mmCIF file of C-alpha atoms and ligand atoms in Angstrom:
data_model
loop_
_atom_site.group_PDB
_atom_site.id
_atom_site.type_symbol
_atom_site.label_atom_id
_atom_site.label_comp_id
_atom_site.label_asym_id
_atom_site.label_seq_id
_atom_site.Cartn_x
_atom_site.Cartn_y
_atom_site.Cartn_z
ATOM 1 C CA MET S 23 0.000 0.000 0.000
ATOM 2 C CA GLU S 24 1.334 3.402 -0.998
ATOM 3 C CA ARG S 25 1.291 5.704 2.004
ATOM 4 C CA ASN S 26 2.019 9.368 2.136
ATOM 5 C CA ILE S 27 3.730 9.428 5.512
ATOM 6 C CA LYS S 28 4.575 13.131 5.470
ATOM 7 C CA LYS S 29 0.970 14.013 4.768
ATOM 8 C CA ILE S 30 -0.296 11.680 7.494
ATOM 9 C CA VAL S 31 2.063 13.261 10.026
ATOM 10 C CA SER S 32 0.843 16.724 9.050
ATOM 11 C CA HIS S 33 -2.533 15.917 10.629
ATOM 12 C CA PHE S 34 -0.959 15.632 14.086
ATOM 13 C CA ASN S 35 -0.235 18.472 16.416
ATOM 14 C CA ILE S 36 3.554 18.392 16.159
ATOM 15 C CA LYS S 37 6.392 20.867 16.453
ATOM 16 C CA GLY S 38 7.867 21.422 13.001
ATOM 17 C CA GLU S 39 7.118 19.018 10.186
ATOM 18 C CA CYS S 40 8.221 15.620 8.978
ATOM 19 C CA GLN S 41 11.395 16.082 6.902
ATOM 20 C CA GLU S 42 12.410 12.447 6.685
ATOM 21 C CA PHE S 43 11.139 9.063 7.880
ATOM 22 C CA THR S 44 12.418 5.502 8.171
ATOM 23 C CA LYS S 45 10.481 2.296 8.672
ATOM 24 C CA ASN S 46 11.040 0.168 11.769
ATOM 25 C CA THR S 47 10.614 -3.525 11.023
ATOM 26 C CA THR S 48 10.471 -5.265 14.404
ATOM 27 C CA GLY S 49 6.728 -5.664 15.159
ATOM 28 C CA HIS S 50 4.621 -8.507 13.737
ATOM 29 C CA ILE S 51 1.308 -6.595 13.629
ATOM 30 C CA ASN S 52 1.461 -2.802 13.246
ATOM 31 C CA ASP S 53 3.774 -0.760 10.982
ATOM 32 C CA SER S 54 6.052 1.812 12.587
ATOM 33 C CA TYR S 55 8.034 4.787 11.296
ATOM 34 C CA TYR S 56 10.619 7.103 12.858
ATOM 35 C CA ILE S 57 9.746 10.664 11.989
ATOM 36 C CA ASN S 58 12.584 13.138 11.804
ATOM 37 C CA THR S 59 11.696 16.820 11.950
ATOM 38 C CA LYS S 60 15.382 17.749 11.738
ATOM 39 C CA SER S 61 14.785 20.237 14.493
ATOM 40 C CA PRO S 62 17.888 20.421 16.721
ATOM 41 C CA ASP S 63 15.850 20.726 19.916
ATOM 42 C CA HIS S 64 13.406 17.871 19.257
ATOM 43 C CA PRO S 65 14.026 14.098 19.148
ATOM 44 C CA GLY S 66 11.289 13.548 16.568
ATOM 45 C CA TYR S 67 8.258 11.279 16.620
ATOM 46 C CA PHE S 68 7.200 7.654 16.255
ATOM 47 C CA LEU S 69 4.276 7.029 13.887
ATOM 48 C CA GLN S 70 2.281 3.799 13.834
ATOM 49 C CA TRP S 71 -0.277 2.361 11.465
ATOM 50 C CA ILE S 72 -2.671 0.357 13.639
ATOM 51 C CA ASN S 73 -3.763 -2.973 12.199
ATOM 52 C CA LYS S 74 -7.560 -2.744 12.487
ATOM 53 C CA SER S 75 -8.146 -6.315 11.321
ATOM 54 C CA ILE S 76 -6.480 -7.385 14.586
ATOM 55 C CA PHE S 77 -7.429 -4.448 16.815
ATOM 56 C CA ARG S 78 -11.145 -4.235 16.055
ATOM 57 C CA ASP S 79 -11.862 -1.288 18.341
ATOM 58 C CA VAL S 80 -9.097 1.218 17.670
ATOM 59 C CA GLU S 81 -10.920 4.045 19.425
ATOM 60 C CA GLY S 82 -11.245 1.927 22.573
ATOM 61 C CA LEU S 83 -7.612 0.907 22.225
ATOM 62 C CA MET S 84 -6.417 4.514 21.996
ATOM 63 C CA ASN S 85 -8.566 5.486 24.967
ATOM 64 C CA ASN S 86 -6.915 2.664 26.928
ATOM 65 C CA ILE S 87 -3.467 3.915 25.968
ATOM 66 C CA CYS S 88 -4.320 7.487 26.973
ATOM 67 C CA ALA S 89 -5.741 6.294 30.305
ATOM 68 C CA VAL S 90 -2.636 4.211 30.979
ATOM 69 C CA THR S 91 -0.068 6.803 29.898
ATOM 70 C CA GLY S 92 -1.923 9.562 31.761
ATOM 71 C CA HIS S 93 -2.011 7.491 34.946
ATOM 72 C CA LEU S 94 1.669 6.582 34.668
ATOM 73 C CA ALA S 95 2.676 10.171 33.940
ATOM 74 C CA SER S 96 0.983 11.452 37.076
ATOM 75 C CA LYS S 97 2.488 8.659 39.201
ATOM 76 C CA LEU S 98 5.944 9.371 37.837
ATOM 77 C CA ALA S 99 5.549 13.102 38.455
ATOM 78 C CA GLU S 100 4.817 12.283 42.125
ATOM 79 C CA ASN S 101 7.781 9.877 42.345
ATOM 80 C CA LYS S 102 10.644 11.549 40.490
ATOM 81 C CA ASP S 103 13.239 9.272 42.091
ATOM 82 C CA LEU S 104 11.881 6.351 40.046
ATOM 83 C CA ASP S 105 13.795 7.732 37.054
ATOM 84 C CA PHE S 106 11.387 6.218 34.581
ATOM 85 C CA THR S 107 9.503 7.683 31.659
ATOM 86 C CA VAL S 108 6.251 7.059 29.813
ATOM 87 C CA LEU S 109 5.129 7.243 26.193
ATOM 88 C CA GLU S 110 3.442 10.512 25.219
ATOM 89 C CA VAL S 111 0.528 10.365 22.762
ATOM 90 C CA ILE S 112 0.466 13.318 20.344
ATOM 91 C CA PRO S 113 -3.115 14.240 19.447
ATOM 92 C CA CYS S 114 -4.310 15.253 16.025
ATOM 93 C CA LYS S 115 -5.047 18.842 15.127
ATOM 94 C CA ASP S 116 -8.756 18.048 15.584
ATOM 95 C CA GLY S 117 -8.068 16.873 19.143
ATOM 96 C CA LYS S 118 -8.561 13.125 18.544
ATOM 97 C CA ASN S 119 -5.939 10.717 19.822
ATOM 98 C CA PHE S 120 -5.667 8.977 16.424
ATOM 99 C CA TYR S 121 -5.901 9.953 12.769
ATOM 100 C CA LEU S 122 -8.306 8.140 10.460
ATOM 101 C CA ASP S 123 -7.099 8.603 6.878
ATOM 102 C CA PRO S 124 -9.305 8.766 3.751
ATOM 103 C CA ASP S 125 -8.709 5.008 3.199
ATOM 104 C CA ASN S 126 -10.149 4.337 6.654
ATOM 105 C CA GLU S 127 -6.782 3.391 8.114
ATOM 106 C CA TYR S 128 -5.872 4.354 11.684
ATOM 107 C CA TRP S 129 -2.657 6.105 12.711
ATOM 108 C CA ARG S 130 -1.193 7.321 15.988
ATOM 109 C CA LEU S 131 1.819 9.352 16.935
ATOM 110 C CA TYR S 132 4.130 9.287 19.955
ATOM 111 C CA THR S 133 7.051 11.492 20.904
ATOM 112 C CA PHE S 134 10.161 9.560 19.946
ATOM 113 C CA ILE S 135 12.261 8.461 22.900
ATOM 114 C CA GLY S 136 15.771 9.366 21.809
ATOM 115 C CA ASN S 137 19.070 7.716 22.801
ATOM 116 C CA ALA S 138 17.329 4.509 23.763
ATOM 117 C CA HIS S 139 17.704 0.910 22.659
ATOM 118 C CA GLY S 140 16.124 -2.502 23.242
ATOM 119 C CA TYR S 141 17.344 -6.097 23.271
ATOM 120 C CA ASN S 142 16.122 -9.113 21.295
ATOM 121 C CA VAL S 143 18.615 -11.347 23.064
ATOM 122 C CA VAL S 144 19.611 -10.219 26.547
ATOM 123 C CA GLU S 145 23.339 -9.797 26.919
ATOM 124 C CA ASN S 146 23.925 -9.906 30.660
ATOM 125 C CA THR S 147 22.254 -10.279 34.042
ATOM 126 C CA LYS S 148 22.333 -6.555 34.809
ATOM 127 C CA ILE S 149 20.123 -5.891 31.797
ATOM 128 C CA ALA S 150 17.837 -8.776 32.764
ATOM 129 C CA TYR S 151 17.473 -7.476 36.331
ATOM 130 C CA GLU S 152 16.755 -3.934 35.107
ATOM 131 C CA GLY S 153 14.176 -5.246 32.632
ATOM 132 C CA GLY S 154 12.414 -7.314 35.296
ATOM 133 C CA LYS S 155 12.313 -4.319 37.619
ATOM 134 C CA ALA S 156 10.825 -2.174 34.857
ATOM 135 C CA PHE S 157 7.953 -4.521 33.988
ATOM 136 C CA GLY S 158 7.279 -5.104 37.699
ATOM 137 C CA LEU S 159 7.201 -1.349 38.286
ATOM 138 C CA PHE S 160 4.903 -0.836 35.294
ATOM 139 C CA MET S 161 2.417 -3.301 36.735
ATOM 140 C CA SER S 162 2.612 -1.972 40.271
ATOM 141 C CA LEU S 163 2.084 1.645 39.119
ATOM 142 C CA LEU S 164 -1.058 0.551 37.281
ATOM 143 C CA ALA S 165 -2.480 -1.339 40.259
ATOM 144 C CA ASP S 166 -4.803 1.537 41.214
ATOM 145 C CA LEU S 167 -6.036 2.392 37.715
ATOM 146 C CA PRO S 168 -9.711 1.354 37.618
ATOM 147 C CA ALA S 169 -9.903 -1.672 35.301
ATOM 148 C CA ALA S 170 -13.570 -0.973 34.528
ATOM 149 C CA GLY S 171 -12.505 1.972 32.361
ATOM 150 C CA LEU S 172 -10.421 -0.211 30.046
ATOM 151 C CA THR S 173 -11.664 -2.159 27.031
ATOM 152 C CA ASP S 174 -10.374 -5.594 26.082
ATOM 153 C CA THR S 175 -8.505 -4.630 22.931
ATOM 154 C CA ILE S 176 -8.296 -8.284 21.890
ATOM 155 C CA PRO S 177 -10.896 -10.348 23.759
ATOM 156 C CA ASP S 178 -9.573 -13.693 25.054
ATOM 157 C CA PHE S 179 -6.033 -12.735 24.058
ATOM 158 C CA HIS S 180 -4.322 -15.205 26.414
ATOM 159 C CA ASN S 181 -7.313 -17.500 26.875
ATOM 160 C CA LEU S 182 -5.798 -20.920 26.232
ATOM 161 C CA GLU S 183 -9.151 -22.673 25.954
ATOM 162 C CA LYS S 184 -10.099 -20.383 23.070
ATOM 163 C CA ARG S 185 -6.647 -20.696 21.508
ATOM 164 C CA MET S 186 -6.984 -24.503 21.639
ATOM 165 C CA GLU S 187 -10.391 -24.343 19.963
ATOM 166 C CA ALA S 188 -8.940 -22.201 17.169
ATOM 167 C CA PHE S 189 -5.983 -24.564 16.808
ATOM 168 C CA ASN S 190 -8.206 -27.650 16.619
ATOM 169 C CA ARG S 191 -10.346 -25.933 13.993
ATOM 170 C CA SER S 192 -7.278 -25.086 11.941
ATOM 171 C CA VAL S 193 -6.070 -28.679 12.128
ATOM 172 C CA SER S 194 -9.413 -30.055 10.963
ATOM 173 C CA ASP S 195 -9.864 -27.405 8.237
ATOM 174 C CA ASP S 196 -6.291 -27.862 6.998
ATOM 175 C CA LYS S 197 -6.907 -24.947 4.619
ATOM 176 C CA VAL S 198 -3.486 -24.865 2.987
ATOM 177 C CA ASN S 199 -2.616 -28.554 3.261
ATOM 178 C CA ARG S 200 0.110 -28.100 5.867
ATOM 179 C CA VAL S 201 -1.105 -30.511 8.570
ATOM 180 C CA LYS S 202 1.043 -33.209 6.967
ATOM 181 C CA ASP S 203 4.154 -31.112 7.759
ATOM 182 C CA VAL S 204 3.497 -30.642 11.456
ATOM 183 C CA SER S 205 2.660 -34.026 12.961
ATOM 184 C CA ALA S 206 5.491 -33.748 15.504
ATOM 185 C CA GLU S 207 4.271 -30.306 16.593
ATOM 186 C CA ILE S 208 0.655 -31.487 16.890
ATOM 187 C CA GLU S 209 1.863 -34.364 19.041
ATOM 188 C CA PHE S 210 3.858 -31.914 21.163
ATOM 189 C CA VAL S 211 0.720 -29.852 21.784
ATOM 190 C CA LYS S 212 -1.449 -32.880 22.628
ATOM 191 C CA LYS S 213 1.009 -34.142 25.231
ATOM 192 C CA ARG S 214 0.966 -30.885 27.144
ATOM 193 C CA THR S 215 -2.578 -29.575 26.739
ATOM 194 C CA ALA S 216 -3.992 -30.912 30.019
ATOM 195 C CA GLN S 217 -1.132 -29.516 32.069
ATOM 196 C CA MET S 218 -1.341 -26.113 30.360
ATOM 197 C CA LEU S 219 -5.100 -25.912 30.942
ATOM 198 C CA THR S 220 -4.472 -25.793 34.703
ATOM 199 C CA ILE S 221 -3.768 -22.054 34.292
ATOM 200 C CA PRO S 222 -7.120 -21.044 32.742
ATOM 201 C CA ALA S 223 -8.818 -23.206 35.391
ATOM 202 C CA LEU S 224 -7.113 -21.200 38.160
ATOM 203 C CA ILE S 225 -8.116 -17.955 36.445
ATOM 204 C CA LYS S 226 -11.731 -19.097 36.198
ATOM 205 C CA SER S 227 -11.835 -20.116 39.852
ATOM 206 C CA GLY S 228 -10.454 -16.725 40.858
ATOM 207 C CA GLU S 229 -7.344 -18.209 42.465
ATOM 208 C CA LEU S 230 -5.303 -16.312 39.889
ATOM 209 C CA PRO S 231 -6.640 -12.737 40.128
ATOM 210 C CA LEU S 232 -6.943 -10.360 37.193
ATOM 211 C CA ARG S 233 -4.825 -7.227 37.381
ATOM 212 C CA ILE S 234 -3.998 -4.589 34.811
ATOM 213 C CA THR S 235 -1.219 -6.185 32.838
ATOM 214 C CA HIS S 236 0.717 -5.373 29.688
ATOM 215 C CA ASN S 237 0.123 -8.723 27.968
ATOM 216 C CA ASP S 238 2.867 -8.329 25.351
ATOM 217 C CA THR S 239 5.965 -8.156 27.527
ATOM 218 C CA LYS S 240 8.518 -9.138 24.935
ATOM 219 C CA PHE S 241 11.856 -8.130 26.353
ATOM 220 C CA ASN S 242 12.398 -5.772 23.407
ATOM 221 C CA ASN S 243 9.399 -3.754 24.592
ATOM 222 C CA ILE S 244 11.661 -2.293 27.295
ATOM 223 C CA LEU S 245 13.757 0.711 26.278
ATOM 224 C CA PHE S 246 17.147 1.212 27.931
ATOM 225 C CA ASP S 247 19.344 4.302 28.086
ATOM 226 C CA SER S 248 23.040 4.376 27.187
ATOM 227 C CA SER S 249 24.043 3.105 30.628
ATOM 228 C CA ASP S 250 21.522 0.238 30.393
ATOM 229 C CA HIS S 251 19.109 1.698 32.881
ATOM 230 C CA ALA S 252 15.529 0.707 31.893
ATOM 231 C CA LEU S 253 13.767 3.880 30.801
ATOM 232 C CA CYS S 254 10.348 3.086 29.418
ATOM 233 C CA ILE S 255 7.856 0.342 28.531
ATOM 234 C CA VAL S 256 6.471 0.507 25.001
ATOM 235 C CA ASP S 257 3.848 -1.303 22.887
ATOM 236 C CA LEU S 258 0.792 -0.585 25.002
ATOM 237 C CA ASP S 259 -1.860 -1.998 22.613
ATOM 238 C CA THR S 260 -2.775 -4.902 24.841
ATOM 239 C CA VAL S 261 -2.704 -3.265 28.285
ATOM 240 C CA MET S 262 -5.914 -4.629 29.817
ATOM 241 C CA PRO S 263 -6.986 -6.957 32.610
ATOM 242 C CA GLY S 264 -4.900 -10.137 32.701
ATOM 243 C CA SER S 265 -2.895 -12.399 34.961
ATOM 244 C CA ILE S 266 0.543 -11.402 36.149
ATOM 245 C CA LEU S 267 1.638 -14.807 34.841
ATOM 246 C CA PHE S 268 1.114 -13.547 31.282
ATOM 247 C CA ASP S 269 3.555 -10.697 31.795
ATOM 248 C CA PHE S 270 6.237 -12.618 33.642
ATOM 249 C CA GLY S 271 6.018 -15.599 31.304
ATOM 250 C CA ASP S 272 6.284 -13.698 28.038
ATOM 251 C CA SER S 273 9.378 -11.797 29.181
ATOM 252 C CA ILE S 274 11.087 -15.056 30.054
ATOM 253 C CA ARG S 275 10.050 -16.571 26.703
ATOM 254 C CA THR S 276 11.810 -13.728 24.914
ATOM 255 C CA GLY S 277 14.465 -12.479 27.347
ATOM 256 C CA ALA S 278 15.808 -15.757 28.713
ATOM 257 C CA ASN S 279 15.949 -17.609 25.401
ATOM 258 C CA THR S 280 19.591 -17.939 24.320
ATOM 259 C CA ALA S 281 18.431 -17.494 20.710
ATOM 260 C CA ASN S 282 16.061 -15.330 18.699
ATOM 261 C CA GLU S 283 12.362 -16.120 18.401
ATOM 262 C CA ASP S 284 12.926 -17.351 14.833
ATOM 263 C CA GLU S 285 16.333 -19.036 15.088
ATOM 264 C CA LYS S 286 16.627 -21.802 12.477
ATOM 265 C CA ASP S 287 19.378 -23.683 14.301
ATOM 266 C CA LEU S 288 17.464 -25.241 17.197
ATOM 267 C CA SER S 289 20.683 -26.278 18.941
ATOM 268 C CA LYS S 290 21.104 -22.592 19.808
ATOM 269 C CA VAL S 291 17.795 -22.476 21.693
ATOM 270 C CA ASP S 292 18.014 -22.926 25.445
ATOM 271 C CA ILE S 293 16.878 -21.339 28.682
ATOM 272 C CA ASN S 294 19.522 -19.004 30.066
ATOM 273 C CA LEU S 295 19.194 -19.645 33.797
ATOM 274 C CA PRO S 296 21.323 -16.721 35.070
ATOM 275 C CA ILE S 297 19.249 -14.344 32.926
ATOM 276 C CA TYR S 298 16.053 -15.999 34.173
ATOM 277 C CA GLU S 299 17.167 -15.665 37.787
ATOM 278 C CA ALA S 300 18.149 -12.003 37.401
ATOM 279 C CA TYR S 301 14.892 -11.113 35.624
ATOM 280 C CA THR S 302 12.913 -12.895 38.346
ATOM 281 C CA ARG S 303 14.671 -10.980 41.125
ATOM 282 C CA GLY S 304 14.099 -7.679 39.340
ATOM 283 C CA PHE S 305 10.448 -8.417 38.590
ATOM 284 C CA LEU S 306 9.647 -9.515 42.123
ATOM 285 C CA LYS S 307 11.312 -6.454 43.669
ATOM 286 C CA ASN S 308 8.265 -4.299 42.865
ATOM 287 C CA THR S 309 5.581 -6.986 42.851
ATOM 288 C CA ARG S 310 6.292 -9.610 45.522
ATOM 289 C CA SER S 311 4.265 -7.935 48.258
ATOM 290 C CA ALA S 312 1.116 -8.018 46.091
ATOM 291 C CA LEU S 313 1.304 -11.629 44.909
ATOM 292 C CA THR S 314 -1.050 -14.388 46.001
ATOM 293 C CA GLU S 315 0.085 -17.906 46.762
ATOM 294 C CA ALA S 316 -1.273 -19.264 43.485
ATOM 295 C CA GLU S 317 0.609 -16.580 41.557
ATOM 296 C CA ILE S 318 3.878 -17.376 43.321
ATOM 297 C CA ASN S 319 3.434 -21.122 42.892
ATOM 298 C CA ASN S 320 2.790 -20.785 39.165
ATOM 299 C CA LEU S 321 5.241 -18.026 38.318
ATOM 300 C CA ALA S 322 8.035 -20.304 37.069
ATOM 301 C CA PHE S 323 5.533 -22.432 35.155
ATOM 302 C CA SER S 324 4.130 -19.297 33.486
ATOM 303 C CA ALA S 325 7.256 -19.143 31.328
ATOM 304 C CA ARG S 326 6.294 -22.506 29.840
ATOM 305 C CA PHE S 327 2.628 -21.550 29.654
ATOM 306 C CA MET S 328 3.283 -18.351 27.679
ATOM 307 C CA THR S 329 5.799 -20.038 25.417
ATOM 308 C CA PHE S 330 3.188 -22.720 24.762
ATOM 309 C CA ILE S 331 0.375 -20.301 24.013
ATOM 310 C CA ILE S 332 2.476 -18.216 21.625
ATOM 311 C CA GLY S 333 3.998 -21.302 19.999
ATOM 312 C CA LEU S 334 0.447 -22.585 19.533
ATOM 313 C CA ARG S 335 -0.563 -19.280 17.905
ATOM 314 C CA PHE S 336 2.399 -19.428 15.491
ATOM 315 C CA LEU S 337 1.464 -23.013 14.626
ATOM 316 C CA THR S 338 -2.215 -22.122 14.145
ATOM 317 C CA ASP S 339 -1.228 -19.254 11.868
ATOM 318 C CA PHE S 340 1.054 -21.562 9.874
ATOM 319 C CA LEU S 341 -1.888 -23.941 9.380
ATOM 320 C CA ASP S 342 -4.143 -21.031 8.369
ATOM 321 C CA GLY S 343 -1.711 -19.885 5.676
ATOM 322 C CA ASP S 344 0.026 -17.054 7.597
ATOM 323 C CA THR S 345 -2.769 -14.544 7.920
ATOM 324 C CA TYR S 346 -2.015 -13.048 11.348
ATOM 325 C CA PHE S 347 1.707 -12.632 12.067
ATOM 326 C CA ARG S 348 3.881 -10.858 9.543
ATOM 327 C CA THR S 349 6.210 -13.399 7.928
ATOM 328 C CA SER S 350 9.340 -13.013 5.790
ATOM 329 C CA TYR S 351 9.459 -16.481 4.192
ATOM 330 C CA PRO S 352 7.032 -19.398 3.694
ATOM 331 C CA ASP S 353 7.709 -21.461 6.819
ATOM 332 C CA HIS S 354 8.568 -18.536 9.109
ATOM 333 C CA ASN S 355 5.699 -19.334 11.474
ATOM 334 C CA LEU S 356 6.777 -22.962 11.660
ATOM 335 C CA VAL S 357 10.355 -21.940 12.473
ATOM 336 C CA ARG S 358 8.978 -19.712 15.240
ATOM 337 C CA THR S 359 6.843 -22.593 16.537
ATOM 338 C CA LYS S 360 9.808 -24.957 16.670
ATOM 339 C CA VAL S 361 11.854 -22.450 18.644
ATOM 340 C CA GLN S 362 9.042 -22.048 21.176
ATOM 341 C CA PHE S 363 8.602 -25.793 21.566
ATOM 342 C CA ARG S 364 12.338 -26.404 21.906
ATOM 343 C CA LEU S 365 12.452 -23.715 24.591
ATOM 344 C CA ILE S 366 9.604 -25.426 26.454
ATOM 345 C CA GLU S 367 11.592 -28.665 26.487
ATOM 346 C CA ALA S 368 14.608 -26.839 27.902
ATOM 347 C CA MET S 369 12.426 -25.278 30.600
ATOM 348 C CA GLU S 370 10.877 -28.646 31.428
ATOM 349 C CA GLN S 371 14.351 -29.982 32.087
ATOM 350 C CA ASN S 372 15.054 -27.041 34.405
ATOM 351 C CA ALA S 373 11.650 -26.773 36.056
ATOM 352 C CA GLU S 374 12.855 -27.406 39.603
ATOM 353 C CA LYS S 375 15.649 -24.877 39.392
ATOM 354 C CA MET S 376 13.327 -22.290 37.890
ATOM 355 C CA ASN S 377 10.879 -22.763 40.708
ATOM 356 C CA ALA S 378 13.603 -22.617 43.349
ATOM 357 C CA PHE S 379 14.804 -19.247 41.982
ATOM 358 C CA VAL S 380 11.294 -17.825 42.383
ATOM 359 C CA MET S 381 11.089 -19.028 45.970
ATOM 360 C CA GLN S 382 14.517 -17.511 46.763
ATOM 361 C CA ALA S 383 13.588 -14.197 45.169
ATOM 362 C CA ILE S 384 10.344 -14.107 47.130
ATOM 363 C CA GLU S 385 12.340 -14.400 50.366
ATOM 364 C CA GLU S 386 14.836 -11.646 49.464
HETATM 365 C C1 GN1 N 24 2.945 -9.923 18.331
HETATM 366 O O1 GN1 N 24 3.758 -7.328 16.974
HETATM 367 P P1 GN1 N 24 4.405 -7.662 18.244
HETATM 368 O O2 GN1 N 24 5.774 -8.205 18.035
HETATM 369 O O3 GN1 N 24 4.364 -6.569 19.239
HETATM 370 C C2 GN1 N 24 1.742 -10.376 19.150
HETATM 371 C C3 GN1 N 24 2.188 -10.938 20.482
HETATM 372 C C4 GN1 N 24 3.163 -12.080 20.267
HETATM 373 C C5 GN1 N 24 4.311 -11.589 19.419
HETATM 374 C C6 GN1 N 24 5.224 -12.740 19.077
HETATM 375 C C7 GN1 N 24 -1.286 -8.155 19.265
HETATM 376 O O4 GN1 N 24 3.549 -8.837 18.981
HETATM 377 O O5 GN1 N 24 1.083 -11.447 21.195
HETATM 378 O O6 GN1 N 24 3.677 -12.543 21.488
HETATM 379 O O7 GN1 N 24 3.867 -10.985 18.191
HETATM 380 N N1 GN1 N 24 0.837 -9.259 19.350
HETATM 381 C C8 GN1 N 24 -0.471 -9.372 19.062
HETATM 382 O O8 GN1 N 24 6.457 -12.265 18.702
HETATM 383 O O9 GN1 N 24 -0.982 -10.412 18.661
HETATM 384 MG MG1 MG N 25 2.908 -5.935 20.382
#
């Protein structure tokens, strides 16, 4: 699709105008652009096209983001020593918090956070600890934001029962004749389904409480400054009520994997225990006092649970013919699935150690 980025940016209430832009290619869902105004006293902006086939209620989504960023900004203003920052939504000239273009496509703009970087693979335990602290802080600062005001931007996002139903449908439909290529992966799923369904059962019974969670806590959604201090949490599309297990688990899936999410050489995939331990200590620093027994007891397991649910989604999308996640080559979703499932095996082998680290960090 041909897009006139400069024109789109001109609808927002910015300082200066877009002189130059570059595309960022990391996300699997939305499209993102760095906007350079070439103004010496401004770091520029970050423009995003919002994928409305996935986010069905963009207005609700943007209202969520404004509620969350507004709440965080006032908390951070009261607690300057936290040394943390929050995304700033730039409204349109008509006052709306998004721009709807003549093709009915939705756009939003943030202030660009300059001199910051993220990690796909975490390099050392200091970074892991900082990252854990940041996501824990994010959740604890949102604890008093009324959940009733937030919409579910993707209903049943981490509902494994629903994800299993979709997966089973995709297997029986076999739309693009790929079931024959994934018998080992289907077997892998079958073997673990009952154990994984213990989490939705605990959510249903109320033993695992709902809190306001981020729900897409990929480690690269944490921005760090040049001295590797965690600065800001980004990618707020799925901030809504969820279990803390979703947030902890997805960071471990991404941050404590020794390889990338789509590594083709599976021998490189493993759980990095020192990184896991450091992240756990950081995360629990700001959250341990709020956790229930069921949350503590399932925290280590949540890493397997989230890796399972996202592996299952990659596999489902592969069977559907790659309609959800952006892919770069034909079996990209299958490669991603295999990495997730290999990582689960590595975590199964280290389950006791992973649990023991949680218990130690709780006592700290
Ligand atoms: C998607 O687009 P991105 O990278 O922020 C997905 C997450 C998955 C992730 C897997 C809304 O996130 O749930 O964990 O890909 N986001 C949505 O890499 O489905
Ligand atoms: Mg995301």
